[in-house]
């Protein structure tokens, strides 16, 4: 279990480790079963979701960076107006273009990232649900043998 790289190996190793602790504490079998089930679920979620937080962070930060660029573009546009002292559209266009480009860039990163995050999070939940049966079988076998 400890040398494998898959999710089941990770879950089984976590169950074995927690089982050893619970056995030393001389817990009741029913209590051990409940604790080991929680351990299995948390281990599976941890293993499968280890990269999801990166996607969530990118999906959150990208529109904020776009907004920051929007603000910078608007500052440039108003600075151009202040320097020239007129409302010449040519002077304002560069800053507004910068603002719109950075907003579009931020959204073009955020939208697919959030879609990927939701897809992978849902897939992980489905995998966890399917792995649950193996976790319970392993726990029951382990508790019968101890």
Short mmCIF file of C-alpha atoms in Angstrom, two decimals:
data_model
loop_
_atom_site.label_atom_id
_atom_site.label_comp_id
_atom_site.label_asym_id
_atom_site.label_seq_id
_atom_site.Cartn_x
_atom_site.Cartn_y
_atom_site.Cartn_z
CA UNK A 1 0.00 0.00 0.00
CA UNK A 2 2.66 2.48 0.99
CA UNK A 3 4.70 2.16 -2.22
CA UNK A 4 1.78 2.42 -4.66
CA UNK A 5 0.85 5.65 -6.36
CA UNK A 6 -2.88 5.25 -6.93
CA UNK A 7 -5.80 6.55 -4.94
CA UNK A 8 -6.67 3.12 -3.52
CA UNK A 9 -3.12 2.65 -2.25
CA UNK A 10 -3.28 6.08 -0.63
CA UNK A 11 -6.63 5.31 1.01
CA UNK A 12 -5.60 1.84 2.19
CA UNK A 13 -2.33 3.18 3.65
CA UNK A 14 -4.27 5.86 5.55
CA UNK A 15 -6.70 3.22 6.86
CA UNK A 16 -3.85 0.97 8.02
CA UNK A 17 -2.08 3.84 9.75
CA UNK A 18 -5.25 4.96 11.54
CA UNK A 19 -6.14 1.35 12.39
CA UNK A 20 -2.82 0.91 14.20
CA UNK A 21 -3.52 3.99 16.33
CA UNK A 22 -7.08 2.92 17.10
CA UNK A 23 -5.91 -0.57 18.03
CA UNK A 24 -3.36 0.86 20.47
CA UNK A 25 -6.17 2.91 22.01
CA UNK A 26 -8.19 -0.32 22.33
CA UNK A 27 -11.28 1.13 20.68
CA UNK A 28 -14.50 -0.79 20.14
CA UNK A 29 -14.95 -2.35 16.69
CA UNK A 30 -17.99 -0.20 15.83
CA UNK A 31 -16.11 2.96 16.81
CA UNK A 32 -13.10 1.84 14.79
CA UNK A 33 -15.28 1.13 11.76
CA UNK A 34 -16.74 4.66 11.90
CA UNK A 35 -13.35 6.31 12.37
CA UNK A 36 -11.76 4.28 9.59
CA UNK A 37 -14.60 5.17 7.21
CA UNK A 38 -14.01 8.87 7.91
CA UNK A 39 -10.27 8.35 7.44
CA UNK A 40 -10.87 6.62 4.10
CA UNK A 41 -13.15 9.39 2.86
CA UNK A 42 -10.77 12.17 3.94
CA UNK A 43 -7.78 10.38 2.40
CA UNK A 44 -9.61 9.90 -0.90
CA UNK A 45 -10.76 13.51 -1.00
CA UNK A 46 -7.25 14.72 -0.16
CA UNK A 47 -5.63 12.57 -2.85
CA UNK A 48 -8.11 13.38 -5.60
CA UNK A 49 -8.47 17.07 -4.77
CA UNK A 50 -4.80 17.87 -4.28
CA UNK A 51 -4.57 19.87 -7.51
CA UNK A 52 -8.07 21.33 -7.54
CA UNK A 53 -7.13 24.22 -5.27
CA UNK A 54 -4.66 25.47 -7.88
CA UNK A 55 -7.46 25.64 -10.45
CA UNK A 56 -9.78 27.32 -7.95
CA UNK A 57 -7.12 29.93 -7.18
CA UNK A 58 -6.44 30.64 -10.86
CA UNK A 59 -10.17 30.89 -11.57
CA UNK A 60 -10.54 33.38 -8.73
CA UNK A 61 -7.46 35.49 -9.38
CA UNK A 62 -7.69 35.80 -13.19
CA UNK A 63 -10.72 38.13 -13.24
CA UNK A 64 -9.18 40.16 -10.42
CA UNK A 65 -6.03 40.64 -12.50
CA UNK A 66 -8.25 41.63 -15.41
CA UNK A 67 -9.97 44.16 -13.16
CA UNK A 68 -6.60 45.50 -12.06
CA UNK A 69 -5.68 45.99 -15.72
CA UNK A 70 -9.03 47.69 -16.29
CA UNK A 71 -8.30 50.13 -13.52
CA UNK A 72 -4.79 50.77 -14.89
CA UNK A 73 -6.23 51.38 -18.36
CA UNK A 74 -8.82 53.83 -17.03
CA UNK A 75 -6.12 55.64 -15.04
CA UNK A 76 -4.10 55.94 -18.26
CA UNK A 77 -7.14 57.24 -20.13
CA UNK A 78 -7.92 59.90 -17.53
CA UNK A 79 -4.24 60.82 -17.23
CA UNK A 80 -4.16 61.42 -20.99
CA UNK A 81 -7.20 63.68 -20.71
CA UNK A 82 -5.63 65.55 -17.78
CA UNK A 83 -2.34 66.06 -19.64
CA UNK A 84 -3.98 67.26 -22.85
CA UNK A 85 -6.70 69.24 -21.16
CA UNK A 86 -9.21 68.21 -23.80
CA UNK A 87 -11.66 65.40 -24.35
CA UNK A 88 -9.95 64.16 -27.53
CA UNK A 89 -11.17 60.58 -28.21
CA UNK A 90 -7.76 59.65 -29.63
CA UNK A 91 -6.14 60.29 -26.25
CA UNK A 92 -8.70 58.25 -24.33
CA UNK A 93 -8.86 55.32 -26.77
CA UNK A 94 -5.50 53.80 -25.78
CA UNK A 95 -6.39 53.62 -22.10
CA UNK A 96 -9.85 52.24 -22.78
CA UNK A 97 -8.38 49.67 -25.17
CA UNK A 98 -5.94 48.58 -22.46
CA UNK A 99 -8.80 48.32 -19.97
CA UNK A 100 -10.92 46.17 -22.28
CA UNK A 101 -8.04 43.93 -23.32
CA UNK A 102 -7.03 43.12 -19.76
CA UNK A 103 -10.64 42.45 -18.78
CA UNK A 104 -11.07 40.11 -21.74
CA UNK A 105 -7.79 38.38 -20.94
CA UNK A 106 -8.75 37.83 -17.29
CA UNK A 107 -12.13 36.42 -18.25
CA UNK A 108 -10.65 34.23 -21.00
CA UNK A 109 -8.45 32.60 -18.36
CA UNK A 110 -11.07 32.43 -15.59
CA UNK A 111 -13.99 30.95 -17.53
CA UNK A 112 -12.30 27.78 -18.86
CA UNK A 113 -10.43 27.33 -15.58
CA UNK A 114 -13.67 27.40 -13.58
CA UNK A 115 -15.32 25.01 -16.05
CA UNK A 116 -12.36 22.60 -15.69
CA UNK A 117 -12.47 22.94 -11.92
CA UNK A 118 -16.18 22.09 -11.78
CA UNK A 119 -15.71 19.15 -14.14
CA UNK A 120 -12.81 17.71 -12.15
CA UNK A 121 -14.49 18.32 -8.78
CA UNK A 122 -17.61 16.48 -9.96
CA UNK A 123 -15.51 13.66 -11.39
CA UNK A 124 -13.63 13.35 -8.10
CA UNK A 125 -16.90 13.10 -6.18
CA UNK A 126 -18.07 10.34 -8.54
CA UNK A 127 -14.79 8.45 -8.17
CA UNK A 128 -14.99 8.77 -4.38
CA UNK A 129 -18.51 7.38 -4.41
CA UNK A 130 -17.35 4.37 -6.45
CA UNK A 131 -14.29 3.84 -4.24
CA UNK A 132 -16.40 3.85 -1.09
CA UNK A 133 -17.35 0.20 -1.56
CA UNK A 134 -13.67 -0.83 -1.72
CA UNK A 135 -12.89 1.20 1.38
CA UNK A 136 -15.67 -0.44 3.38
CA UNK A 137 -14.66 -3.91 2.17
CA UNK A 138 -11.05 -3.26 3.18
CA UNK A 139 -12.12 -1.90 6.59
CA UNK A 140 -14.37 -4.89 7.25
CA UNK A 141 -11.63 -7.34 6.26
CA UNK A 142 -9.12 -5.51 8.43
CA UNK A 143 -11.42 -5.46 11.46
CA UNK A 144 -12.30 -9.15 11.09
CA UNK A 145 -8.62 -10.08 11.07
CA UNK A 146 -7.74 -8.06 14.17
#
